[in-house]
PDB file of C-alpha atoms and ligand atoms in Angstrom:
ATOM      1  CA  MET A   3      45.668  42.949 -50.244  1.00  0.00           C
ATOM      2  CA  SER A   4      46.698  43.612 -46.639  1.00  0.00           C
ATOM      3  CA  LEU A   5      44.140  42.850 -43.908  1.00  0.00           C
ATOM      4  CA  ILE A   6      45.191  45.783 -41.719  1.00  0.00           C
ATOM      5  CA  SER A   7      46.625  48.978 -43.044  1.00  0.00           C
ATOM      6  CA  VAL A   8      47.488  51.920 -40.867  1.00  0.00           C
ATOM      7  CA  HIS A   9      48.764  55.165 -42.331  1.00  0.00           C
ATOM      8  CA  LYS A  10      50.185  58.139 -40.431  1.00  0.00           C
ATOM      9  CA  LEU A  11      48.175  57.232 -37.339  1.00  0.00           C
ATOM     10  CA  SER A  12      48.466  59.667 -34.424  1.00  0.00           C
ATOM     11  CA  LYS A  13      46.759  60.124 -31.075  1.00  0.00           C
ATOM     12  CA  GLN A  14      47.081  63.110 -28.838  1.00  0.00           C
ATOM     13  CA  TYR A  15      45.923  63.263 -25.207  1.00  0.00           C
ATOM     14  CA  GLU A  16      45.907  66.938 -24.218  1.00  0.00           C
ATOM     15  CA  ALA A  17      49.446  68.161 -24.918  1.00  0.00           C
ATOM     16  CA  THR A  18      50.987  64.697 -25.322  1.00  0.00           C
ATOM     17  CA  GLU A  19      51.170  62.816 -28.593  1.00  0.00           C
ATOM     18  CA  VAL A  20      51.175  59.162 -27.493  1.00  0.00           C
ATOM     19  CA  VAL A  21      51.042  57.673 -31.013  1.00  0.00           C
ATOM     20  CA  ARG A  22      52.999  59.574 -33.621  1.00  0.00           C
ATOM     21  CA  GLY A  23      52.613  58.943 -37.350  1.00  0.00           C
ATOM     22  CA  LEU A  24      52.461  55.153 -37.221  1.00  0.00           C
ATOM     23  CA  ASP A  25      52.512  53.201 -40.523  1.00  0.00           C
ATOM     24  CA  LEU A  26      51.755  49.454 -40.401  1.00  0.00           C
ATOM     25  CA  THR A  27      50.470  46.801 -42.777  1.00  0.00           C
ATOM     26  CA  ILE A  28      49.522  43.283 -41.765  1.00  0.00           C
ATOM     27  CA  GLN A  29      48.847  40.560 -44.327  1.00  0.00           C
ATOM     28  CA  PRO A  30      46.098  37.925 -44.040  1.00  0.00           C
ATOM     29  CA  GLY A  31      47.372  34.842 -42.212  1.00  0.00           C
ATOM     30  CA  GLU A  32      50.226  36.688 -40.564  1.00  0.00           C
ATOM     31  CA  CYS A  33      51.015  36.615 -36.864  1.00  0.00           C
ATOM     32  CA  PHE A  34      52.177  40.157 -36.166  1.00  0.00           C
ATOM     33  CA  GLY A  35      53.674  41.343 -32.876  1.00  0.00           C
ATOM     34  CA  LEU A  36      53.546  44.888 -31.570  1.00  0.00           C
ATOM     35  CA  LEU A  37      56.369  45.379 -29.073  1.00  0.00           C
ATOM     36  CA  GLY A  38      57.419  48.338 -27.000  1.00  0.00           C
ATOM     37  CA  PRO A  39      58.234  49.372 -23.430  1.00  0.00           C
ATOM     38  CA  ASN A  40      55.459  50.458 -21.038  1.00  0.00           C
ATOM     39  CA  GLY A  41      53.845  53.637 -22.273  1.00  0.00           C
ATOM     40  CA  ALA A  42      55.056  53.137 -25.859  1.00  0.00           C
ATOM     41  CA  GLY A  43      51.493  53.410 -27.218  1.00  0.00           C
ATOM     42  CA  LYS A  44      50.683  49.748 -27.942  1.00  0.00           C
ATOM     43  CA  THR A  45      47.305  49.565 -26.190  1.00  0.00           C
ATOM     44  CA  THR A  46      46.261  52.954 -27.563  1.00  0.00           C
ATOM     45  CA  THR A  47      47.102  51.680 -31.062  1.00  0.00           C
ATOM     46  CA  LEU A  48      45.066  48.496 -30.553  1.00  0.00           C
ATOM     47  CA  LYS A  49      42.143  50.523 -29.206  1.00  0.00           C
ATOM     48  CA  MET A  50      42.265  52.793 -32.257  1.00  0.00           C
ATOM     49  CA  LEU A  51      42.314  49.740 -34.563  1.00  0.00           C
ATOM     50  CA  LEU A  52      39.200  48.420 -32.825  1.00  0.00           C
ATOM     51  CA  GLY A  53      37.458  51.786 -33.011  1.00  0.00           C
ATOM     52  CA  LEU A  54      37.368  52.158 -29.213  1.00  0.00           C
ATOM     53  CA  VAL A  55      39.538  55.289 -29.216  1.00  0.00           C
ATOM     54  CA  SER A  56      39.318  57.782 -32.051  1.00  0.00           C
ATOM     55  CA  PRO A  57      42.570  58.806 -33.744  1.00  0.00           C
ATOM     56  CA  SER A  58      43.674  62.438 -33.769  1.00  0.00           C
ATOM     57  CA  SER A  59      44.748  61.913 -37.388  1.00  0.00           C
ATOM     58  CA  GLY A  60      45.633  59.197 -39.868  1.00  0.00           C
ATOM     59  CA  ASP A  61      43.882  56.350 -41.673  1.00  0.00           C
ATOM     60  CA  ILE A  62      43.006  52.838 -40.539  1.00  0.00           C
ATOM     61  CA  ARG A  63      41.530  50.122 -42.711  1.00  0.00           C
ATOM     62  CA  ILE A  64      40.684  46.576 -41.612  1.00  0.00           C
ATOM     63  CA  GLY A  65      39.655  44.434 -44.572  1.00  0.00           C
ATOM     64  CA  THR A  66      37.234  46.632 -46.487  1.00  0.00           C
ATOM     65  CA  TYR A  67      36.188  48.603 -43.401  1.00  0.00           C
ATOM     66  CA  ARG A  68      37.274  52.142 -42.611  1.00  0.00           C
ATOM     67  CA  ILE A  69      37.979  52.659 -38.907  1.00  0.00           C
ATOM     68  CA  PRO A  70      36.538  54.257 -36.820  1.00  0.00           C
ATOM     69  CA  GLU A  71      33.551  54.940 -39.141  1.00  0.00           C
ATOM     70  CA  GLN A  72      32.782  51.255 -39.759  1.00  0.00           C
ATOM     71  CA  ALA A  73      34.302  49.859 -36.564  1.00  0.00           C
ATOM     72  CA  ARG A  74      31.061  48.269 -35.409  1.00  0.00           C
ATOM     73  CA  LEU A  75      30.873  46.180 -38.600  1.00  0.00           C
ATOM     74  CA  ALA A  76      34.586  45.411 -38.525  1.00  0.00           C
ATOM     75  CA  ARG A  77      34.360  44.146 -34.943  1.00  0.00           C
ATOM     76  CA  GLN A  78      31.970  41.395 -36.110  1.00  0.00           C
ATOM     77  CA  THR A  79      34.976  39.862 -37.898  1.00  0.00           C
ATOM     78  CA  ILE A  80      37.484  40.403 -35.061  1.00  0.00           C
ATOM     79  CA  GLY A  81      38.134  38.436 -31.865  1.00  0.00           C
ATOM     80  CA  VAL A  82      39.579  40.402 -28.979  1.00  0.00           C
ATOM     81  CA  MET A  83      41.477  39.080 -25.971  1.00  0.00           C
ATOM     82  CA  PRO A  84      41.858  42.091 -23.663  1.00  0.00           C
ATOM     83  CA  GLN A  85      44.704  42.572 -21.204  1.00  0.00           C
ATOM     84  CA  MET A  86      42.458  41.999 -18.184  1.00  0.00           C
ATOM     85  CA  ASP A  87      40.115  39.034 -17.948  1.00  0.00           C
ATOM     86  CA  ASN A  88      36.549  40.297 -17.696  1.00  0.00           C
ATOM     87  CA  LEU A  89      34.690  37.020 -17.455  1.00  0.00           C
ATOM     88  CA  ASP A  90      31.303  36.985 -15.726  1.00  0.00           C
ATOM     89  CA  PRO A  91      31.901  35.340 -12.315  1.00  0.00           C
ATOM     90  CA  ASP A  92      28.214  34.434 -11.940  1.00  0.00           C
ATOM     91  CA  PHE A  93      28.211  32.160 -15.002  1.00  0.00           C
ATOM     92  CA  THR A  94      29.892  28.850 -15.809  1.00  0.00           C
ATOM     93  CA  VAL A  95      32.546  28.456 -18.498  1.00  0.00           C
ATOM     94  CA  THR A  96      29.988  27.434 -21.142  1.00  0.00           C
ATOM     95  CA  GLU A  97      27.527  30.143 -20.076  1.00  0.00           C
ATOM     96  CA  ASN A  98      30.256  32.774 -20.447  1.00  0.00           C
ATOM     97  CA  LEU A  99      30.855  31.635 -24.024  1.00  0.00           C
ATOM     98  CA  ARG A 100      27.127  31.555 -24.806  1.00  0.00           C
ATOM     99  CA  THR A 101      26.499  35.028 -23.376  1.00  0.00           C
ATOM    100  CA  TYR A 102      29.380  36.493 -25.354  1.00  0.00           C
ATOM    101  CA  GLY A 103      28.278  34.686 -28.528  1.00  0.00           C
ATOM    102  CA  ARG A 104      24.837  36.282 -28.318  1.00  0.00           C
ATOM    103  CA  TYR A 105      26.457  39.724 -28.778  1.00  0.00           C
ATOM    104  CA  PHE A 106      27.405  38.473 -32.233  1.00  0.00           C
ATOM    105  CA  GLY A 107      23.865  37.343 -32.973  1.00  0.00           C
ATOM    106  CA  LEU A 108      24.641  33.622 -32.729  1.00  0.00           C
ATOM    107  CA  ASN A 109      21.695  31.400 -31.779  1.00  0.00           C
ATOM    108  CA  LEU A 110      21.830  28.526 -29.301  1.00  0.00           C
ATOM    109  CA  ASP A 111      22.230  25.835 -32.001  1.00  0.00           C
ATOM    110  CA  GLN A 112      25.154  27.697 -33.541  1.00  0.00           C
ATOM    111  CA  LEU A 113      26.726  28.195 -30.121  1.00  0.00           C
ATOM    112  CA  ASN A 114      26.252  24.572 -29.095  1.00  0.00           C
ATOM    113  CA  ALA A 115      27.929  23.495 -32.331  1.00  0.00           C
ATOM    114  CA  ARG A 116      30.879  25.826 -31.818  1.00  0.00           C
ATOM    115  CA  ILE A 117      31.633  25.725 -28.090  1.00  0.00           C
ATOM    116  CA  PRO A 118      33.001  22.126 -27.793  1.00  0.00           C
ATOM    117  CA  GLY A 119      35.678  22.871 -30.432  1.00  0.00           C
ATOM    118  CA  LEU A 120      36.719  26.065 -28.621  1.00  0.00           C
ATOM    119  CA  LEU A 121      36.943  24.268 -25.278  1.00  0.00           C
ATOM    120  CA  GLU A 122      39.048  21.560 -26.910  1.00  0.00           C
ATOM    121  CA  LEU A 123      41.371  24.113 -28.564  1.00  0.00           C
ATOM    122  CA  THR A 124      41.969  25.820 -25.237  1.00  0.00           C
ATOM    123  CA  GLY A 125      42.177  22.624 -23.144  1.00  0.00           C
ATOM    124  CA  LEU A 126      39.030  23.408 -21.144  1.00  0.00           C
ATOM    125  CA  THR A 127      36.728  20.537 -22.138  1.00  0.00           C
ATOM    126  CA  SER A 128      36.668  19.127 -18.590  1.00  0.00           C
ATOM    127  CA  LYS A 129      35.827  22.600 -17.222  1.00  0.00           C
ATOM    128  CA  ALA A 130      32.743  23.193 -19.392  1.00  0.00           C
ATOM    129  CA  ASP A 131      30.399  23.393 -16.391  1.00  0.00           C
ATOM    130  CA  SER A 132      32.824  24.929 -13.865  1.00  0.00           C
ATOM    131  CA  GLN A 133      32.199  28.231 -12.139  1.00  0.00           C
ATOM    132  CA  ILE A 134      34.667  31.019 -12.993  1.00  0.00           C
ATOM    133  CA  PRO A 135      36.001  31.544  -9.434  1.00  0.00           C
ATOM    134  CA  THR A 136      37.159  27.893  -9.381  1.00  0.00           C
ATOM    135  CA  LEU A 137      39.423  28.351 -12.429  1.00  0.00           C
ATOM    136  CA  SER A 138      43.176  29.022 -12.202  1.00  0.00           C
ATOM    137  CA  GLY A 139      44.645  32.183 -13.739  1.00  0.00           C
ATOM    138  CA  GLY A 140      45.837  30.186 -16.753  1.00  0.00           C
ATOM    139  CA  MET A 141      42.382  28.659 -17.291  1.00  0.00           C
ATOM    140  CA  LYS A 142      40.755  32.093 -17.143  1.00  0.00           C
ATOM    141  CA  ARG A 143      43.171  33.373 -19.804  1.00  0.00           C
ATOM    142  CA  ARG A 144      42.419  30.334 -21.975  1.00  0.00           C
ATOM    143  CA  LEU A 145      38.688  30.884 -21.548  1.00  0.00           C
ATOM    144  CA  THR A 146      39.167  34.533 -22.545  1.00  0.00           C
ATOM    145  CA  LEU A 147      40.929  33.256 -25.673  1.00  0.00           C
ATOM    146  CA  ALA A 148      38.095  30.783 -26.378  1.00  0.00           C
ATOM    147  CA  ARG A 149      35.607  33.629 -25.906  1.00  0.00           C
ATOM    148  CA  ALA A 150      37.525  35.792 -28.398  1.00  0.00           C
ATOM    149  CA  LEU A 151      37.032  33.028 -30.980  1.00  0.00           C
ATOM    150  CA  ILE A 152      33.270  32.595 -30.528  1.00  0.00           C
ATOM    151  CA  ASN A 153      32.430  34.573 -33.707  1.00  0.00           C
ATOM    152  CA  ASP A 154      34.973  32.566 -35.765  1.00  0.00           C
ATOM    153  CA  PRO A 155      36.938  35.768 -36.390  1.00  0.00           C
ATOM    154  CA  GLU A 156      39.271  36.304 -39.308  1.00  0.00           C
ATOM    155  CA  LEU A 157      41.463  38.579 -37.180  1.00  0.00           C
ATOM    156  CA  ILE A 158      42.370  37.956 -33.527  1.00  0.00           C
ATOM    157  CA  VAL A 159      43.744  40.826 -31.457  1.00  0.00           C
ATOM    158  CA  LEU A 160      45.481  39.897 -28.201  1.00  0.00           C
ATOM    159  CA  ASP A 161      46.758  42.431 -25.676  1.00  0.00           C
ATOM    160  CA  GLU A 162      49.485  40.741 -23.603  1.00  0.00           C
ATOM    161  CA  PRO A 163      47.945  37.250 -23.778  1.00  0.00           C
ATOM    162  CA  THR A 164      50.342  35.587 -21.323  1.00  0.00           C
ATOM    163  CA  THR A 165      51.219  38.323 -18.807  1.00  0.00           C
ATOM    164  CA  GLY A 166      51.121  36.947 -15.261  1.00  0.00           C
ATOM    165  CA  LEU A 167      51.036  33.286 -16.289  1.00  0.00           C
ATOM    166  CA  ASP A 168      53.409  30.532 -15.199  1.00  0.00           C
ATOM    167  CA  PRO A 169      55.454  28.730 -17.906  1.00  0.00           C
ATOM    168  CA  GLN A 170      53.011  25.819 -18.205  1.00  0.00           C
ATOM    169  CA  ALA A 171      50.043  28.135 -18.686  1.00  0.00           C
ATOM    170  CA  ARG A 172      52.030  30.262 -21.131  1.00  0.00           C
ATOM    171  CA  HIS A 173      52.897  27.216 -23.238  1.00  0.00           C
ATOM    172  CA  ALA A 174      49.222  26.191 -23.256  1.00  0.00           C
ATOM    173  CA  ILE A 175      48.259  29.606 -24.695  1.00  0.00           C
ATOM    174  CA  TRP A 176      51.081  29.390 -27.260  1.00  0.00           C
ATOM    175  CA  SER A 177      49.886  25.989 -28.363  1.00  0.00           C
ATOM    176  CA  GLY A 178      46.346  27.352 -28.890  1.00  0.00           C
ATOM    177  CA  LEU A 179      47.716  30.325 -30.833  1.00  0.00           C
ATOM    178  CA  ARG A 180      49.887  28.069 -32.992  1.00  0.00           C
ATOM    179  CA  ARG A 181      46.840  26.057 -33.974  1.00  0.00           C
ATOM    180  CA  LEU A 182      45.026  29.254 -34.910  1.00  0.00           C
ATOM    181  CA  ILE A 183      48.010  30.340 -37.009  1.00  0.00           C
ATOM    182  CA  GLN A 184      47.948  26.942 -38.759  1.00  0.00           C
ATOM    183  CA  GLN A 185      44.256  27.471 -39.477  1.00  0.00           C
ATOM    184  CA  GLY A 186      45.250  30.648 -41.351  1.00  0.00           C
ATOM    185  CA  LYS A 187      43.897  33.190 -38.859  1.00  0.00           C
ATOM    186  CA  THR A 188      45.503  36.617 -38.757  1.00  0.00           C
ATOM    187  CA  ILE A 189      46.854  37.479 -35.328  1.00  0.00           C
ATOM    188  CA  LEU A 190      47.922  40.808 -33.916  1.00  0.00           C
ATOM    189  CA  LEU A 191      49.385  40.653 -30.418  1.00  0.00           C
ATOM    190  CA  THR A 192      51.223  42.862 -27.993  1.00  0.00           C
ATOM    191  CA  THR A 193      53.663  41.314 -25.585  1.00  0.00           C
ATOM    192  CA  HIS A 194      56.508  42.079 -23.211  1.00  0.00           C
ATOM    193  CA  PHE A 195      57.906  38.594 -23.695  1.00  0.00           C
ATOM    194  CA  MET A 196      60.478  38.606 -26.433  1.00  0.00           C
ATOM    195  CA  GLU A 197      60.569  34.823 -26.425  1.00  0.00           C
ATOM    196  CA  GLU A 198      56.832  34.798 -27.133  1.00  0.00           C
ATOM    197  CA  ALA A 199      57.268  37.211 -30.040  1.00  0.00           C
ATOM    198  CA  GLU A 200      60.233  35.278 -31.404  1.00  0.00           C
ATOM    199  CA  ARG A 201      58.376  31.946 -31.248  1.00  0.00           C
ATOM    200  CA  LEU A 202      55.008  33.011 -32.607  1.00  0.00           C
ATOM    201  CA  CYS A 203      55.345  36.072 -34.798  1.00  0.00           C
ATOM    202  CA  ASP A 204      56.062  36.141 -38.533  1.00  0.00           C
ATOM    203  CA  ARG A 205      56.759  39.857 -38.320  1.00  0.00           C
ATOM    204  CA  LEU A 206      57.114  42.462 -35.596  1.00  0.00           C
ATOM    205  CA  ALA A 207      57.042  46.168 -35.093  1.00  0.00           C
ATOM    206  CA  ILE A 208      58.917  47.740 -32.214  1.00  0.00           C
ATOM    207  CA  ILE A 209      57.467  51.064 -31.135  1.00  0.00           C
ATOM    208  CA  ASP A 210      58.696  53.555 -28.576  1.00  0.00           C
ATOM    209  CA  HIS A 211      57.330  56.976 -27.621  1.00  0.00           C
ATOM    210  CA  GLY A 212      54.500  56.328 -30.097  1.00  0.00           C
ATOM    211  CA  GLN A 213      56.808  55.904 -33.087  1.00  0.00           C
ATOM    212  CA  LEU A 214      57.822  52.907 -35.155  1.00  0.00           C
ATOM    213  CA  ILE A 215      61.501  52.251 -34.593  1.00  0.00           C
ATOM    214  CA  ALA A 216      61.973  48.880 -36.316  1.00  0.00           C
ATOM    215  CA  THR A 217      59.974  46.344 -38.244  1.00  0.00           C
ATOM    216  CA  GLY A 218      60.770  42.954 -39.792  1.00  0.00           C
ATOM    217  CA  THR A 219      60.855  39.230 -39.126  1.00  0.00           C
ATOM    218  CA  PRO A 220      62.382  38.262 -35.761  1.00  0.00           C
ATOM    219  CA  ARG A 221      65.290  36.626 -37.572  1.00  0.00           C
ATOM    220  CA  ASP A 222      65.972  39.634 -39.813  1.00  0.00           C
ATOM    221  CA  LEU A 223      65.795  42.050 -36.881  1.00  0.00           C
ATOM    222  CA  ILE A 224      68.301  39.980 -34.906  1.00  0.00           C
ATOM    223  CA  ALA A 225      70.616  39.673 -37.918  1.00  0.00           C
ATOM    224  CA  SER A 226      70.472  43.357 -38.807  1.00  0.00           C
ATOM    225  CA  GLU A 227      70.450  44.989 -35.372  1.00  0.00           C
ATOM    226  CA  VAL A 228      72.809  42.960 -33.152  1.00  0.00           C
ATOM    227  CA  GLU A 229      75.999  40.898 -33.376  1.00  0.00           C
ATOM    228  CA  PRO A 230      75.342  37.126 -33.439  1.00  0.00           C
ATOM    229  CA  GLN A 231      76.973  36.199 -30.122  1.00  0.00           C
ATOM    230  CA  VAL A 232      76.547  37.553 -26.617  1.00  0.00           C
ATOM    231  CA  THR A 233      78.738  36.889 -23.604  1.00  0.00           C
ATOM    232  CA  GLU A 234      77.248  38.079 -20.313  1.00  0.00           C
ATOM    233  CA  ILE A 235      79.959  38.601 -17.704  1.00  0.00           C
ATOM    234  CA  TYR A 236      79.300  39.026 -13.971  1.00  0.00           C
ATOM    235  CA  GLY A 237      81.426  39.517 -10.854  1.00  0.00           C
ATOM    236  CA  GLU A 238      82.626  42.215  -8.438  1.00  0.00           C
ATOM    237  CA  THR A 239      85.575  43.116 -10.648  1.00  0.00           C
ATOM    238  CA  VAL A 240      83.592  43.318 -13.869  1.00  0.00           C
ATOM    239  CA  THR A 241      83.631  47.131 -14.103  1.00  0.00           C
ATOM    240  CA  GLN A 242      87.407  47.215 -13.812  1.00  0.00           C
ATOM    241  CA  TRP A 243      87.768  44.301 -16.249  1.00  0.00           C
ATOM    242  CA  ALA A 244      85.472  46.040 -18.751  1.00  0.00           C
ATOM    243  CA  GLU A 245      87.589  49.215 -18.707  1.00  0.00           C
ATOM    244  CA  GLN A 246      90.706  47.235 -19.568  1.00  0.00           C
ATOM    245  CA  HIS A 247      89.419  44.591 -21.984  1.00  0.00           C
ATOM    246  CA  ALA A 248      85.935  45.254 -23.338  1.00  0.00           C
ATOM    247  CA  GLY A 249      87.092  47.693 -26.021  1.00  0.00           C
ATOM    248  CA  SER A 250      89.478  45.181 -27.571  1.00  0.00           C
ATOM    249  CA  CYS A 251      87.502  41.927 -26.995  1.00  0.00           C
ATOM    250  CA  CYS A 252      83.967  42.975 -27.941  1.00  0.00           C
ATOM    251  CA  ASP A 253      82.541  44.469 -31.126  1.00  0.00           C
ATOM    252  CA  ARG A 254      80.104  46.317 -28.858  1.00  0.00           C
ATOM    253  CA  HIS A 255      79.522  46.228 -25.131  1.00  0.00           C
ATOM    254  CA  GLU A 256      77.144  47.527 -22.489  1.00  0.00           C
ATOM    255  CA  LEU A 257      77.655  47.593 -18.741  1.00  0.00           C
ATOM    256  CA  SER A 258      74.399  47.467 -16.807  1.00  0.00           C
ATOM    257  CA  ASP A 259      73.923  46.678 -13.094  1.00  0.00           C
ATOM    258  CA  GLU A 260      77.268  44.932 -12.760  1.00  0.00           C
ATOM    259  CA  THR A 261      76.664  42.787 -15.823  1.00  0.00           C
ATOM    260  CA  LEU A 262      78.804  43.325 -18.889  1.00  0.00           C
ATOM    261  CA  TYR A 263      77.151  42.390 -22.163  1.00  0.00           C
ATOM    262  CA  CYS A 264      79.780  41.706 -24.830  1.00  0.00           C
ATOM    263  CA  TYR A 265      78.408  41.448 -28.348  1.00  0.00           C
ATOM    264  CA  THR A 266      80.716  39.726 -30.824  1.00  0.00           C
ATOM    265  CA  HIS A 267      80.821  38.164 -34.280  1.00  0.00           C
ATOM    266  CA  ASP A 268      83.307  35.612 -32.956  1.00  0.00           C
ATOM    267  CA  SER A 269      83.626  35.155 -29.207  1.00  0.00           C
ATOM    268  CA  SER A 270      86.533  32.644 -29.237  1.00  0.00           C
ATOM    269  CA  SER A 271      89.300  35.083 -28.201  1.00  0.00           C
ATOM    270  CA  LEU A 272      87.060  36.603 -25.506  1.00  0.00           C
ATOM    271  CA  LEU A 273      86.290  33.141 -24.098  1.00  0.00           C
ATOM    272  CA  THR A 274      89.998  32.263 -24.023  1.00  0.00           C
ATOM    273  CA  ILE A 275      90.694  35.363 -21.927  1.00  0.00           C
ATOM    274  CA  LEU A 276      87.729  34.697 -19.618  1.00  0.00           C
ATOM    275  CA  GLN A 277      88.848  31.144 -18.850  1.00  0.00           C
ATOM    276  CA  ASN A 278      91.705  32.589 -16.785  1.00  0.00           C
ATOM    277  CA  GLN A 279      89.536  35.104 -14.934  1.00  0.00           C
ATOM    278  CA  THR A 280      88.519  33.168 -11.825  1.00  0.00           C
ATOM    279  CA  ALA A 281      86.803  36.186 -10.236  1.00  0.00           C
ATOM    280  CA  LEU A 282      84.355  36.475 -13.140  1.00  0.00           C
ATOM    281  CA  ARG A 283      81.444  34.253 -14.118  1.00  0.00           C
ATOM    282  CA  TYR A 284      80.090  34.282 -17.638  1.00  0.00           C
ATOM    283  CA  LEU A 285      77.335  32.962 -19.848  1.00  0.00           C
ATOM    284  CA  GLN A 286      77.719  32.535 -23.590  1.00  0.00           C
ATOM    285  CA  ARG A 287      74.587  32.550 -25.788  1.00  0.00           C
ATOM    286  CA  PRO A 288      73.330  33.450 -29.283  1.00  0.00           C
ATOM    287  CA  SER A 289      71.837  36.934 -29.524  1.00  0.00           C
ATOM    288  CA  ASN A 290      68.055  37.129 -29.423  1.00  0.00           C
ATOM    289  CA  LEU A 291      65.148  39.495 -29.827  1.00  0.00           C
ATOM    290  CA  GLU A 292      65.549  40.842 -26.294  1.00  0.00           C
ATOM    291  CA  ASP A 293      69.027  42.096 -27.245  1.00  0.00           C
ATOM    292  CA  VAL A 294      67.479  43.897 -30.223  1.00  0.00           C
ATOM    293  CA  PHE A 295      64.709  45.348 -28.054  1.00  0.00           C
ATOM    294  CA  LEU A 296      67.116  46.602 -25.361  1.00  0.00           C
ATOM    295  CA  LYS A 297      69.498  48.052 -27.936  1.00  0.00           C
ATOM    296  CA  LEU A 298      66.690  49.982 -29.632  1.00  0.00           C
ATOM    297  CA  THR A 299      64.715  51.076 -26.564  1.00  0.00           C
ATOM    298  CA  GLY A 300      67.466  51.284 -23.937  1.00  0.00           C
ATOM    299  CA  ARG A 301      67.883  49.616 -20.554  1.00  0.00           C
ATOM    300  CA  GLU A 302      66.411  52.385 -18.373  1.00  0.00           C
ATOM    301  CA  LEU A 303      63.318  51.431 -16.388  1.00  0.00           C
ATOM    302  CA  ARG A 304      59.967  52.690 -17.733  1.00  0.00           C
ATOM    303  CA  ASP A 305      56.941  53.314 -15.557  1.00  0.00           C
TER     304      ASP A 305
HETATM  305  P1  ADP B 635      51.468  50.757 -23.746  1.00  0.00           P
HETATM  306  O1  ADP B 635      50.275  49.904 -24.052  1.00  0.00           O
HETATM  307  O2  ADP B 635      52.537  50.663 -24.794  1.00  0.00           O
HETATM  308  O3  ADP B 635      52.022  50.529 -22.350  1.00  0.00           O
HETATM  309  P2  ADP B 635      49.562  52.916 -23.767  1.00  0.00           P
HETATM  310  O4  ADP B 635      49.012  52.962 -25.136  1.00  0.00           O
HETATM  311  O5  ADP B 635      48.719  52.263 -22.702  1.00  0.00           O
HETATM  312  O6  ADP B 635      51.015  52.277 -23.799  1.00  0.00           O
HETATM  313  O7  ADP B 635      49.861  54.400 -23.266  1.00  0.00           O
HETATM  314  C1  ADP B 635      50.656  55.299 -24.008  1.00  0.00           C
HETATM  315  C2  ADP B 635      50.683  56.632 -23.288  1.00  0.00           C
HETATM  316  O8  ADP B 635      49.399  57.223 -23.372  1.00  0.00           O
HETATM  317  C3  ADP B 635      51.029  56.533 -21.814  1.00  0.00           C
HETATM  318  O9  ADP B 635      51.869  57.605 -21.482  1.00  0.00           O
HETATM  319  C4  ADP B 635      49.675  56.661 -21.141  1.00  0.00           C
HETATM  320  O10 ADP B 635      49.819  57.250 -19.867  1.00  0.00           O
HETATM  321  C5  ADP B 635      48.934  57.583 -22.077  1.00  0.00           C
HETATM  322  N1  ADP B 635      47.480  57.370 -22.067  1.00  0.00           N
HETATM  323  C6  ADP B 635      46.850  56.208 -22.385  1.00  0.00           C
HETATM  324  N2  ADP B 635      45.504  56.353 -22.274  1.00  0.00           N
HETATM  325  C7  ADP B 635      45.292  57.646 -21.888  1.00  0.00           C
HETATM  326  C8  ADP B 635      44.117  58.426 -21.631  1.00  0.00           C
HETATM  327  N3  ADP B 635      42.883  57.902 -21.731  1.00  0.00           N
HETATM  328  N4  ADP B 635      44.290  59.725 -21.262  1.00  0.00           N
HETATM  329  C9  ADP B 635      45.524  60.269 -21.158  1.00  0.00           C
HETATM  330  N5  ADP B 635      46.669  59.589 -21.403  1.00  0.00           N
HETATM  331  C10 ADP B 635      46.556  58.296 -21.761  1.00  0.00           C
END
């Protein structure tokens, strides 16, 4: 039985439908990524799943709970890492975890038994007694993750867990999430980082304008949506070069901000031609989830 099932979920704010007939199922133990440009409806969807925003129509079930009717009960089994850290600056690291744990009815003995493991998982053991303002941004995110785990949740919901973090801090969060995945936890996350989704997620849904536009494993989405090889070509003469050659050298191409993206099944003839083009620079790479995302949602900037 699926842990999360969402059927024909919609949300309307005044005249605008920001989530439109969304269908999703997430299995126990899966790491599932919800991707989409800004304004696609990801946060609204998460809030509806948690019972914090009521749907205009549709059905949500988490485990045996109907949402929003039984959201309060369901939330006892869910850990939430919100987009913004909302740690209490007046308390230490350990006190923040204890205070949060009391919302779940945990007593001091239970909390004292659980907190060292959470600090270890998130690499914060040496910071147990530190004040919040002394922590780096990465440490605060890790503490927010530890806090989301205080009730030993079956399901962990993370809204952009690594936004604003440097690569080291991002890898530290990924390592914590990987351990949770190994423990069999179910994870639902939103992210703007395609690399994060590709590394962590078993399955993904890409949404745009409130609608599901693709779903599958990262590997299947890449294989089905884009050609396997990408050659990015740059240089002042690229527009002119594209007009003359792109049609014959590429299976598909896109010109964006003076970069030509050539998608091919076999790039060898394209690379032979490029070797003689001294005015152009190029980068050859396998296609990835970002190529899928940009193909499906477009390259125009979103607010
Ligand atoms: P995402 O998380 O994918 O960036 P959101 O779910 O935050 O998208 O927002 C989807 C759309 O819904 C946006 O256009 C946003 O402006 C709008 N929206 C979100 N919350 C509200 C609200 N409380 N009232 C009116 N519009 C909202």
